[in-house]
N, CA and C of each residue as an Amber inpcrd file, in Angstrom:
protein
   657
  14.3900000  80.4710000   9.0160000  13.9430000  79.6940000   7.8540000
  14.7960000  78.4530000   7.6550000  16.1240000  78.6540000   7.7960000
  17.0080000  77.4950000   7.6570000  16.7330000  76.4450000   8.7240000
  16.4740000  76.9490000   9.9460000  16.1630000  76.0220000  11.0370000
  14.9020000  75.2280000  10.7370000  13.9020000  75.9140000  10.2030000
  12.6430000  75.2440000   9.8540000  12.8630000  74.1690000   8.7930000
  13.6340000  74.5070000   7.7550000  13.9120000  73.5410000   6.6790000
  14.6970000  72.3480000   7.1990000  15.6280000  72.6230000   8.1130000
  16.4320000  71.5390000   8.6830000  15.5720000  70.5730000   9.4820000
  14.6750000  71.1490000  10.2990000  13.7700000  70.3070000  11.0790000
  12.8360000  69.5150000  10.1640000  12.3480000  70.1830000   9.1120000
  11.4330000  69.5380000   8.1630000  12.1100000  68.3480000   7.4880000
  13.3450000  68.5450000   7.0310000  14.0870000  67.4740000   6.3580000
  14.3880000  66.3310000   7.3160000  14.6260000  66.6330000   8.5740000
  14.9040000  65.5900000   9.5710000  13.6930000  64.7010000   9.7700000
  12.5130000  65.3420000   9.8510000  11.2660000  64.5740000  10.0110000
  11.0420000  63.6610000   8.8200000  11.2460000  64.2030000   7.6080000
  11.0750000  63.4110000   6.3870000  12.0280000  62.2290000   6.3790000
  13.2890000  62.4630000   6.7780000  14.3000000  61.4100000   6.7840000
  13.9440000  60.3070000   7.7690000  13.5220000  60.6910000   8.9630000
  13.1340000  59.6980000   9.9740000  11.9560000  58.8780000   9.4960000
  10.9600000  59.5450000   8.9170000   9.7660000  58.8560000   8.4240000
  10.1310000  57.8940000   7.3040000  11.0290000  58.3360000   6.4200000
  11.4590000  57.5000000   5.2970000  12.1870000  56.2660000   5.7850000
  13.0690000  56.4470000   6.7610000  13.8190000  55.3080000   7.3170000
  12.8930000  54.3270000   8.0090000  11.8850000  54.8780000   8.6940000
  10.9230000  54.0290000   9.4010000  10.1520000  53.1750000   8.4080000
   9.7300000  53.7960000   7.2890000   9.0050000  53.0600000   6.2530000
   9.8810000  51.9710000   5.6750000  11.1820000  52.3140000   5.4450000
  12.1040000  51.3280000   4.8740000  12.3140000  50.1840000   5.8530000
  12.4450000  50.5020000   7.1350000  12.6370000  49.4850000   8.1700000
  11.4450000  48.5470000   8.2180000  10.2300000  49.1240000   8.1140000
   9.0250000  48.3050000   8.1420000   9.0160000  47.3080000   6.9910000
   9.4740000  47.7850000   5.8260000   9.4630000  46.9160000   4.6520000
  10.4440000  45.7660000   4.7960000  11.5960000  46.0280000   5.4050000
  12.6320000  45.0050000   5.4740000  12.4130000  44.0190000   6.6090000
  11.6650000  44.4200000   7.6280000  11.4870000  43.5260000   8.7670000
  10.2610000  42.6370000   8.6250000   9.3610000  42.9610000   7.7370000
   8.1780000  42.1260000   7.5340000   8.5450000  40.9310000   6.6720000
   8.3950000  39.7310000   7.2190000   8.7490000  38.5120000   6.4960000
   7.4930000  37.6880000   6.2120000   7.3490000  37.2170000   4.9820000
   6.1810000  36.4010000   4.6710000   6.2320000  35.0690000   5.4120000
   5.0990000  34.5990000   5.8380000   5.0290000  33.3110000   6.5310000
   4.2960000  32.2990000   5.6630000   4.7380000  31.0510000   5.7590000
   4.1020000  29.9660000   5.0290000   3.4040000  29.0740000   6.0400000
   2.1020000  28.8980000   5.8950000   1.3820000  28.0750000   6.8590000
   0.6730000  26.8980000   6.2010000   0.9360000  26.6820000   4.9030000
   0.3390000  25.5520000   4.2030000   1.2480000  25.1630000   3.0520000
   1.3390000  23.8670000   2.7960000   2.1770000  23.3800000   1.7080000
   1.3210000  22.9760000   0.5150000   1.8730000  23.0890000  -0.6880000
   1.1400000  22.6410000  -1.8820000   1.1900000  21.1260000  -2.0100000
   0.4790000  20.6190000  -3.0000000   0.5170000  19.1990000  -3.3710000
   1.2620000  19.0780000  -4.6950000   1.9650000  17.9500000  -4.8530000
   2.6800000  17.6830000  -6.1000000   2.1060000  16.4010000  -6.7010000
   1.3800000  16.5480000  -7.7960000   0.6030000  15.4240000  -8.3260000
   1.0530000  14.9990000  -9.7160000   2.1830000  15.5490000 -10.1890000
   2.6970000  15.1890000 -11.5080000   4.2170000  15.2590000 -11.4880000
   4.8460000  14.6120000 -12.4690000   6.3000000  14.4770000 -12.4940000
   7.0360000  15.7900000 -12.7260000   6.3460000  16.8220000 -13.1780000
   7.0200000  18.1080000 -13.3620000   7.1230000  18.9060000 -12.0600000
   6.5530000  18.3480000 -10.9880000   6.6030000  18.9640000  -9.6640000
   6.1000000  20.3990000  -9.6560000   5.0600000  20.6580000 -10.4220000
   4.3880000  21.9520000 -10.3430000   3.5110000  21.9650000  -9.0900000
   3.7050000  22.9110000  -8.1800000   2.8950000  22.9280000  -6.9510000
   1.4270000  23.2240000  -7.2460000   0.5610000  22.4700000  -6.6140000
  -0.8820000  22.6570000  -6.7490000  -1.4640000  22.9860000  -5.3770000
  -2.1460000  24.1100000  -5.2850000  -2.7320000  24.5150000  -4.0050000
  -4.1620000  23.9890000  -3.9600000  -4.3190000  22.8040000  -3.4020000
  -5.5980000  22.1020000  -3.4260000  -6.2380000  22.0690000  -2.0400000
  -7.5520000  21.9920000  -2.0360000  -8.2880000  21.7790000  -0.7950000
  -8.5840000  20.2930000  -0.6620000  -9.0540000  19.8890000   0.4970000
  -9.3650000  18.4760000   0.7330000 -10.3880000  17.9620000  -0.2720000
 -11.3440000  18.7930000  -0.6230000 -12.3760000  18.3730000  -1.5680000
 -11.8280000  18.1880000  -2.9840000 -10.6490000  18.7840000  -3.2610000
 -10.0440000  18.6680000  -4.5910000  -9.1930000  17.4090000  -4.7510000
  -8.9460000  16.6850000  -3.6670000  -7.9360000  15.6360000  -3.6830000
  -8.4190000  14.2940000  -4.2330000  -9.7090000  14.1010000  -4.3270000
 -10.2230000  12.8110000  -4.7850000  -9.6840000  12.4860000  -6.1770000
  -9.0740000  11.3080000  -6.2770000  -8.5370000  10.8570000  -7.5530000
  -7.1620000  11.4000000  -7.9000000  -6.6140000  12.2700000  -7.0410000
  -5.2970000  12.8490000  -7.3110000  -4.1870000  11.8690000  -6.9010000
  -3.0030000  12.1030000  -7.4320000  -1.8850000  11.1780000  -7.2480000
  -1.4760000  11.0280000  -5.7860000  -1.3330000   9.7500000  -5.3550000
  -0.7930000   9.4050000  -4.0480000   0.2870000   8.3420000  -4.2530000
   1.0870000   8.1130000  -3.2190000   2.0720000   7.0360000  -3.2940000
   1.3200000   5.7160000  -3.3930000   1.5820000   4.9160000  -4.4390000
   0.8460000   3.6530000  -4.6090000   1.2530000   2.6100000  -3.5730000
   0.5000000   1.5250000  -3.5170000   0.7980000   0.4430000  -2.5750000
   2.1750000  -0.1440000  -2.8630000   2.8830000  -0.4930000  -1.8070000
   4.1990000  -1.1070000  -1.9690000   4.4430000  -2.1300000  -0.8730000
   5.4000000  -3.0200000  -1.1400000   5.8150000  -4.0150000  -0.1550000
   7.2850000  -4.3450000  -0.4080000   8.1370000  -3.9690000   0.5500000
   9.5740000  -4.2160000   0.4400000  10.0740000  -4.8410000   1.7330000
  11.3640000  -5.1450000   1.7770000  11.9700000  -5.7780000   2.9470000
  13.0510000  -4.8630000   3.5130000  13.0160000  -4.6710000   4.8340000
  13.9680000  -3.7250000   5.4250000  15.2340000  -4.4140000   5.9320000
  16.0780000  -3.6430000   6.5820000  17.3820000  -4.1180000   7.0430000
  17.2940000  -5.2120000   8.1030000  16.1250000  -5.3860000   8.6910000
  15.9330000  -6.4440000   9.6850000  15.2240000  -7.6650000   9.1090000
  14.9080000  -7.6080000   7.8090000  14.1740000  -8.7070000   7.1970000
  12.6730000  -8.6040000   7.3700000  12.2000000  -7.4630000   7.8800000
  10.7670000  -7.2550000   8.0800000  10.1200000  -6.6890000   6.8210000
   8.8510000  -7.0140000   6.6180000   8.1070000  -6.4940000   5.4770000
   7.6150000  -5.0780000   5.7830000   7.9080000  -4.1710000   4.8730000
   7.5330000  -2.7630000   5.0250000   6.5240000  -2.4160000   3.9380000
   5.3560000  -1.9130000   4.3310000   4.3030000  -1.5650000   3.3830000
   3.7810000  -0.1600000   3.6820000   2.7690000   0.2310000   2.9220000
   2.1180000   1.5270000   3.1870000   1.5910000   1.5940000   4.6100000
   1.1340000   0.4540000   5.1320000   0.5810000   0.4440000   6.4870000
   1.6300000   0.8120000   7.5310000   2.8930000   0.5330000   7.2360000
   3.9700000   0.9080000   8.1530000   3.9990000   2.4200000   8.3460000
   3.5810000   3.1350000   7.3160000   3.6350000   4.5970000   7.3260000
   2.2410000   5.2270000   7.4050000   1.2700000   4.4350000   7.7500000
  -0.0950000   4.9470000   7.8600000  -0.1700000   6.0290000   8.9390000
  -0.7500000   7.1620000   8.5730000  -0.9170000   8.3030000   9.4810000
   0.4170000   8.8830000   9.9560000   1.4760000   8.6510000   9.1970000
   2.7890000   9.2120000   9.5220000   3.2150000  10.2040000   8.4300000
   3.9460000  11.2060000   8.8320000   4.6670000  12.0510000   7.8780000
   6.0020000  11.3720000   7.6410000   6.4060000  11.2480000   6.3730000
   7.7080000  10.6040000   6.1650000   8.4760000  11.2290000   5.0120000
   9.7900000  11.0210000   5.0700000  10.7010000  11.4920000   4.0250000
  11.2690000  10.2610000   3.3220000  11.1800000  10.2430000   1.9980000
  11.6690000   9.1100000   1.2150000  12.8270000   9.5390000   0.3280000
  13.7440000   8.5910000   0.0910000  14.8070000   8.8450000  -0.8810000
  15.2530000   7.5270000  -1.5060000  16.2260000   7.6250000  -2.4290000
  16.7390000   6.4650000  -3.1640000  18.2620000   6.5240000  -3.1490000
  18.8840000   5.3840000  -2.8590000  20.3350000   5.3550000  -2.6640000
  20.8510000   3.9560000  -2.9960000  22.1640000   3.7390000  -2.8530000
  22.7140000   2.3820000  -2.8060000  23.9770000   2.3980000  -1.9570000
  24.2680000   1.2910000  -1.3130000  25.2490000   1.2740000  -0.2310000
  26.6800000   1.4950000  -0.6900000  27.0050000   1.1700000  -1.9420000
  28.3830000   1.3390000  -2.4110000  28.5390000   2.5840000  -3.2750000
  27.5760000   3.4660000  -3.2190000  27.6320000   4.7310000  -3.9690000
  28.7460000   5.6110000  -3.4110000  29.6890000   6.0380000  -4.2540000
  30.7980000   6.8760000  -3.7850000  30.5120000   8.3710000  -3.8930000
  29.3840000   8.7340000  -4.5070000  29.1180000  10.1360000  -4.8200000
  28.1640000  10.8010000  -3.8500000  26.8880000  10.9380000  -4.2720000
  25.9360000  11.7320000  -3.4950000  25.3560000  10.9840000  -2.2990000
  25.3690000   9.6370000  -2.3250000  24.6730000   8.8780000  -1.2780000
  25.2000000   9.1270000   0.1350000  26.5220000   9.2270000   0.3400000
  26.9750000   9.5610000   1.6930000  26.4000000  10.8850000   2.2070000
  26.2420000  11.8600000   1.3240000  25.6370000  13.1280000   1.7190000
  24.1550000  12.9400000   2.0580000  23.4680000  12.1310000   1.2410000
  22.0560000  11.8710000   1.5070000  21.8830000  11.1970000   2.8640000
  22.7220000  10.2010000   3.1300000  22.6300000   9.4850000   4.4000000
  22.9480000  10.4070000   5.5740000  23.9530000  11.2480000   5.4150000
  24.3050000  12.2020000   6.4770000  23.1400000  13.1330000   6.7790000
  22.4750000  13.6190000   5.7520000  21.3750000  14.5630000   5.9680000
  20.1060000  13.8660000   6.4300000  19.9060000  12.6230000   6.0240000
  18.8080000  11.8470000   6.5960000  19.0510000  11.6220000   8.0830000
  20.3150000  11.4080000   8.4430000  20.6640000  11.2630000   9.8560000
  20.3330000  12.5140000  10.6450000  20.5190000  13.6730000  10.0190000
  20.1680000  14.9330000  10.6690000  18.6710000  14.9850000  10.9590000
  17.8690000  14.5580000   9.9950000  16.4160000  14.5320000  10.1940000
  16.0570000  13.5150000  11.2750000  16.7160000  12.3560000  11.2310000
  16.4830000  11.3360000  12.2540000  16.7570000  11.8930000  13.6490000
  17.8750000  12.5900000  13.8120000  18.2280000  13.1410000  15.1200000
  17.2620000  14.2420000  15.5410000  16.8050000  15.0410000  14.5730000
  15.8720000  16.1250000  14.8800000  14.5640000  15.5850000  15.4390000
  14.1280000  14.4340000  14.9160000  12.8270000  13.8780000  15.3050000
  12.9570000  12.5360000  16.0320000  14.0600000  12.3650000  16.7350000
  14.3060000  11.0850000  17.4050000  13.2470000  10.7470000  18.4560000
  12.6090000  11.7590000  19.0040000  11.5850000  11.5280000  20.0230000
  10.1640000  11.7460000  19.5080000  10.0330000  11.8670000  18.1860000
   8.7170000  12.1020000  17.5750000   8.3430000  10.8810000  16.7440000
   7.4480000  10.0780000  17.2630000   7.0760000   8.8270000  16.5960000
   6.2250000   9.0320000  15.3470000   5.7920000  10.2530000  15.1100000
   4.9440000  10.5210000  13.9470000   5.7430000  10.9070000  12.7020000
   7.0540000  11.0170000  12.8440000   7.9150000  11.3480000  11.7130000
   8.8050000  10.1410000  11.4110000   8.7640000   9.6610000  10.1620000
   9.5140000   8.4690000   9.7710000  10.3590000   8.7490000   8.5300000
  11.2800000   7.8370000   8.2460000  12.1560000   7.9250000   7.0840000
  12.1140000   6.6170000   6.3080000  12.3150000   6.7000000   4.9910000
  12.2550000   5.5130000   4.1350000  13.2550000   5.6620000   2.9920000
  14.2770000   4.7990000   2.9760000  15.2980000   4.8340000   1.9260000
  15.2450000   3.5400000   1.1180000  15.0850000   3.6840000  -0.1930000
  15.0140000   2.5340000  -1.0970000  16.3540000   2.3510000  -1.8000000
  16.8950000   1.1390000  -1.7920000  18.0860000   0.9080000  -2.5850000
  17.7140000   0.7940000  -4.0590000  18.5300000   1.3770000  -4.9180000
  18.3080000   1.2490000  -6.3590000  19.2490000   0.1860000  -6.9440000
  19.9420000  -0.5190000  -6.0500000  20.8060000  -1.6180000  -6.4640000
  20.4630000  -2.8670000  -5.6500000  19.2190000  -3.3470000  -5.7800000
  18.7720000  -4.4680000  -4.9430000  19.5280000  -5.7670000  -5.2030000
  20.1270000  -5.9070000  -6.3830000  20.8950000  -7.1200000  -6.6770000
  22.1730000  -7.1830000  -5.8450000  22.5860000  -6.0470000  -5.2990000
  23.7440000  -6.0120000  -4.4020000  23.3300000  -5.8130000  -2.9500000
  22.3640000  -4.9240000  -2.7300000  21.9790000  -4.5330000  -1.3710000
  20.9620000  -5.4960000  -0.7810000  21.4620000  -6.6340000  -0.3390000
  20.6310000  -7.6320000   0.3280000  20.3220000  -7.1670000   1.7510000
  19.5060000  -7.9330000   2.4570000  19.1740000  -7.5840000   3.8400000
  20.4310000  -7.4940000   4.7140000  21.3410000  -8.4650000   4.6720000
  22.5590000  -8.3410000   5.4940000  23.4060000  -7.1100000   5.1360000
  23.4780000  -6.7770000   3.8540000  24.2390000  -5.6000000   3.4370000
  23.5950000  -4.3300000   3.9840000  22.2730000  -4.2500000   3.9040000
  21.5610000  -3.0890000   4.4410000  21.7330000  -2.9960000   5.9560000
  21.7240000  -4.1450000   6.6150000  21.8960000  -4.1580000   8.0720000
  23.2670000  -3.6230000   8.4580000  24.2890000  -4.0610000   7.7510000
  25.6400000  -3.5760000   8.0150000  25.7390000  -2.0660000   7.7800000
  25.1060000  -1.6100000   6.7140000  25.0980000  -0.1780000   6.3900000
  24.3720000   0.6060000   7.4790000  23.2740000   0.0490000   7.9660000
  22.4950000   0.7210000   9.0130000  23.3090000   0.8660000  10.2950000
  24.0170000  -0.1790000  10.6670000  24.8400000  -0.1310000  11.8790000
  25.9640000   0.8900000  11.7130000  26.6050000   0.8540000  10.5590000
  27.7240000   1.7590000  10.2790000  27.2910000   3.2180000  10.3380000
  26.0430000   3.4930000   9.9470000  25.5550000   4.8700000   9.8650000
  24.5850000   5.2350000  10.9830000  24.6080000   4.4750000  12.0590000
  23.7850000   4.7330000  13.2580000  22.3190000   5.0010000  12.9170000
  21.7610000   4.1140000  12.0920000  20.3720000   4.2470000  11.6630000
  19.4520000   3.5620000  12.6640000  18.4750000   4.2780000  13.1600000
  17.5070000   3.7810000  14.1380000  16.3680000   3.0910000  13.3850000
  16.2860000   1.7640000  13.5050000  15.2780000   1.0290000  12.7330000
  13.8590000   1.2490000  13.2350000  13.6910000   1.9350000  14.3610000
  12.3420000   2.2820000  14.8180000  11.7870000   3.4650000  14.0270000
  12.6900000   4.2040000  13.3980000  12.2910000   5.4090000  12.6760000
  12.6070000   5.3490000  11.1910000  13.6500000   4.6310000  10.8280000
  14.2080000   4.7180000   9.4790000  14.3800000   3.3240000   8.8820000
  13.6490000   3.0480000   7.8210000  13.7490000   1.7730000   7.1220000
  14.5850000   1.9090000   5.8520000  15.5610000   1.0330000   5.7000000
  16.2760000   0.8620000   4.4410000  15.6640000  -0.3630000   3.7750000
  15.1510000  -0.2090000   2.5650000  14.4150000  -1.3320000   1.9810000
  15.0040000  -1.7910000   0.6560000  14.8730000  -3.0940000   0.4390000
  15.2600000  -3.7250000  -0.8050000  14.0870000  -4.5560000  -1.3040000
  14.2240000  -5.1050000  -2.4970000  13.1390000  -5.8960000  -3.0600000
  13.3420000  -6.1270000  -4.5390000  12.2600000  -6.3890000  -5.2250000
  12.3090000  -6.6120000  -6.6670000  12.6920000  -5.3130000  -7.3850000
  13.6820000  -5.4000000  -8.2820000  14.1680000  -4.2050000  -8.9670000
  13.0460000  -3.4850000  -9.7070000  12.2370000  -4.2280000 -10.4390000
  11.1890000  -3.5900000 -11.2370000  10.2070000  -2.8370000 -10.3450000
   9.8780000  -3.4220000  -9.1980000   8.9390000  -2.7630000  -8.2960000
   9.5400000  -1.4860000  -7.6960000  10.8220000  -1.5580000  -7.3330000
  11.4790000  -0.3690000  -6.7730000  11.5760000   0.7440000  -7.8090000
  11.9720000   0.3830000  -9.0180000  12.1350000   1.3910000 -10.0680000
  10.7860000   1.9720000 -10.4960000   9.7570000   1.1420000 -10.4780000
   8.4250000   1.6380000 -10.8440000   7.9150000   2.6400000  -9.8220000
   8.0790000   2.3260000  -8.5370000   7.5730000   3.2610000  -7.5300000
   8.4290000   4.5230000  -7.4870000   9.7260000   4.3920000  -7.7960000
  10.5800000   5.5810000  -7.8500000  10.1020000   6.5270000  -8.9400000
   9.8130000   5.9530000 -10.1130000   9.4810000   6.7770000 -11.2770000
   8.0200000   7.2270000 -11.2960000   7.1290000   6.3200000 -10.9760000
   5.7100000   6.6280000 -11.1040000   5.0450000   6.9820000  -9.7790000
   5.6860000   6.6050000  -8.6820000   5.1330000   6.9320000  -7.3730000
   5.6780000   8.2240000  -6.8140000   7.0220000   8.2940000  -6.7410000
   7.6730000   9.4580000  -6.1560000   8.1830000  10.4620000  -7.1900000
   8.0590000  10.1480000  -8.4810000   8.5820000  11.0210000  -9.5530000
  10.0640000  11.3440000  -9.3070000  10.8140000  10.3350000  -8.8680000
  12.1770000  10.5780000  -8.4050000  13.2350000  10.4760000  -9.4890000
  12.8750000   9.9860000 -10.6810000  13.8680000   9.7780000 -11.7290000
  13.6660000  10.7940000 -12.8480000  14.4050000  11.8970000 -12.7790000
  14.2400000  12.9680000 -13.7610000  14.6440000  12.5270000 -15.1640000
  15.6640000  11.6730000 -15.2640000  16.1070000  11.1960000 -16.5800000
  15.0280000  10.3750000 -17.2670000  14.2850000   9.5910000 -16.4620000
  13.2250000   8.7730000 -17.0390000  12.1140000   9.6450000 -17.6160000
  11.8310000  10.7530000 -16.9400000  10.8160000  11.6780000 -17.4420000
  11.1890000  12.1590000 -18.8390000  12.4880000  12.3730000 -19.0530000
  12.9530000  12.8830000 -20.3430000  13.0920000  11.7910000 -21.3930000
  13.6090000  10.6150000 -20.9830000  13.9740000   9.5870000 -21.9600000
  13.0040000   8.4190000 -22.0450000  12.2550000   8.1720000 -20.9530000
  11.3680000   7.0060000 -20.8560000  12.1390000   5.6960000 -21.0280000
  13.4180000   5.6980000 -20.6870000  14.2650000   4.5100000 -20.8000000
  14.1900000   3.7140000 -19.4990000  13.4470000   2.6130000 -19.5120000
  13.2470000   1.8240000 -18.3080000  14.5020000   1.0880000 -17.8720000
  15.4900000   0.9820000 -18.7420000  16.7190000   0.2660000 -18.4090000
  17.7730000   1.1530000 -17.7620000  17.5270000   2.4440000 -17.7240000
  18.5230000   3.3550000 -17.1580000  18.5550000   3.2380000 -15.6350000
  19.7270000   3.4870000 -15.0860000  19.9520000   3.3890000 -13.6420000
  19.4070000   4.6320000 -12.9490000  18.7200000   4.4380000 -11.8430000
  18.1540000   5.5640000 -11.1020000  19.1890000   6.1040000 -10.1180000
  19.4270000   7.3950000 -10.1870000  20.3110000   8.0480000  -9.2290000
  19.7810000   9.4570000  -9.0370000  19.2130000   9.7370000  -7.8940000
  18.5920000  11.0350000  -7.6500000  18.9770000  11.5580000  -6.2750000
  19.1280000  12.8630000  -6.1710000  19.4520000  13.4890000  -4.8890000
  18.1990000  13.9580000  -4.1540000  17.0270000  13.6590000  -4.6710000
  15.7950000  14.1860000  -4.0990000  15.4250000  13.5310000  -2.7690000
  14.9850000  14.3590000  -1.8280000  14.2260000  13.9290000  -0.6560000
  12.7780000  14.2850000  -0.9590000  11.8640000  13.3440000  -0.7590000
  10.4500000  13.5700000  -1.0370000   9.6740000  13.5490000   0.2720000
   8.9250000  14.6090000   0.5240000   8.1270000  14.7210000   1.7440000
   6.7040000  14.2450000   1.4590000   6.2510000  13.2690000   2.2430000
   4.9340000  12.6600000   2.0540000   4.1030000  12.8740000   3.3130000
   2.8440000  13.2720000   3.1300000   2.0150000  13.5650000   4.3000000
   1.3240000  12.3080000   4.8260000   0.5050000  12.4830000   5.8430000
  -0.1190000  11.3490000   6.5310000  -1.0980000  10.5860000   5.6480000
  -1.5230000  11.2000000   4.5480000  -2.4810000  10.5630000   3.6570000
  -1.8220000   9.9770000   2.4070000  -0.4910000  10.0950000   2.3140000
   0.2160000   9.5290000   1.1730000   0.4060000  10.4730000   0.0000000
   0.1410000  11.7610000   0.1880000   0.3320000  12.7490000  -0.8780000
   1.7230000  13.3700000  -0.7840000   2.3310000  13.6340000  -1.9320000
   3.6210000  14.3110000  -1.9630000   3.4020000  15.7960000  -1.6960000
   4.1440000  16.3270000  -0.7110000   3.9580000  17.7300000  -0.3270000
   5.2190000  18.5760000  -0.4940000   6.3220000  17.9430000  -0.9080000
   7.5370000  18.7210000  -1.1210000   8.6460000  17.8690000  -1.6970000
   9.5540000  18.5160000  -2.4270000  10.7370000  17.8430000  -2.9630000
  11.9340000  18.7460000  -2.7140000  13.0530000  18.1520000  -2.2930000
  14.1980000  18.9220000  -1.8230000  15.4860000  18.2420000  -2.2990000
  16.5240000  19.0290000  -2.4600000  17.8330000  18.4770000  -2.7800000
  18.4770000  18.0040000  -1.4800000  18.5750000  16.7080000  -1.3250000
  19.0570000  16.1330000  -0.0730000  20.5410000  16.2830000   0.1650000
  21.2670000  16.8540000  -0.7900000  22.7070000  17.0700000  -0.6120000
  23.0300000  18.4790000  -0.1400000  22.0280000  19.3530000  -0.1120000
  22.2570000  20.7640000   0.2170000  21.6920000  21.0660000   1.6060000
  22.5280000  21.4170000   2.5780000  22.0660000  21.6540000   3.9460000
  20.9160000  22.6540000   4.0660000  20.9690000  23.7470000   3.2860000
  19.9090000  24.7550000   3.4030000  18.5670000  24.2010000   2.9420000
  18.5840000  23.2810000   1.9730000  17.3460000  22.6710000   1.5120000
  16.8280000  21.6650000   2.5400000  17.7360000  21.0160000   3.2530000
  17.3290000  20.0900000   4.3120000  16.6880000  20.8750000   5.4600000
  17.2130000  22.0500000   5.7530000  16.5970000  22.9010000   6.7700000
  15.1940000  23.3330000   6.3360000  15.0510000  23.6270000   5.0460000
  13.7270000  23.9910000   4.5230000  12.7640000  22.8150000   4.6670000
  13.2430000  21.6110000   4.4140000  12.4290000  20.4100000   4.5870000
  11.9550000  20.2770000   6.0320000  12.8440000  20.4970000   6.9700000
  12.4720000  20.3980000   8.3850000  11.4190000  21.4500000   8.7350000
  11.5620000  22.6630000   8.1950000  10.5310000  23.6820000   8.4280000
   9.1870000  23.2260000   7.8750000   9.2010000  22.5930000   6.7310000
   7.9620000  22.1360000   6.1120000   7.3430000  20.9650000   6.8710000
   8.1680000  20.1270000   7.4670000   7.6330000  19.0640000   8.3310000
   6.8380000  19.6890000   9.4750000   7.3640000  20.7550000  10.0290000
   6.6610000  21.4330000  11.1300000   5.3160000  21.9850000  10.6640000
   5.2530000  22.4610000   9.4490000   3.9760000  22.9450000   8.9040000
   2.9950000  21.7860000   8.7700000   3.4750000  20.6570000   8.2540000
   2.5890000  19.4840000   8.1030000   2.0970000  18.9830000   9.4400000
   2.9260000  19.0430000  10.4500000   2.5120000  18.5880000  11.7940000
   1.3210000  19.3980000  12.2960000   1.3160000  20.6880000  11.9900000
   0.1960000  21.5440000  12.4110000  -1.0470000  21.2920000  11.5640000
  -0.8390000  20.8200000  10.3460000  -1.9630000  20.5770000   9.4360000
  -2.7450000  19.3400000   9.8080000  -2.1180000  18.4310000  10.5140000
  -2.7450000  17.1460000  10.8080000  -4.0160000  17.3090000  11.6180000
  -5.0210000  16.4550000  11.3400000  -6.2940000  16.5590000  12.0790000
  -6.1340000  16.1830000  13.5430000
């Protein structure tokens, strides 16, 4: 009888462990990204038919580190990551640039992935200043544009295009200085598909995983 009970308990234990193992080894997979169509960054799971009239990055025209004009057409049919920085920033910007460099290196041979960094201090960050910064930080101008331009236009697209200024959402103070750690992922059609903390390595890795998802989504 004892032998029978011992064998019975062993079977139960093995079965229980197997069930537990199954639960811990099954990992959920993500094969589609949401859309972000408002400043609160609430994810919206939309279909193509739902997208008409929904928020996209508006038209823009800025000047890059080479003095070239950069517009929406520069990024037409491209997946790109956008951020906001300034060249003399002593705080988060060096981290943002370092992590943008990581993305640049990851996709150095993929012409369909681009980067776009807007200066929030255009009165200081002229074309020559941006060029010097690009050289210092090994920025590949075939993939990554640093852009300057009219302050009002840059701040408007930051706040109303990319929803990048959280303080503005709260205060509506147009005179406040923009400083954000966000990386914004934009798809081939100009829709925002993700927002990430560009200073945190694990979030940058998540961004790269999401780029791979968008690449598969493309027609």
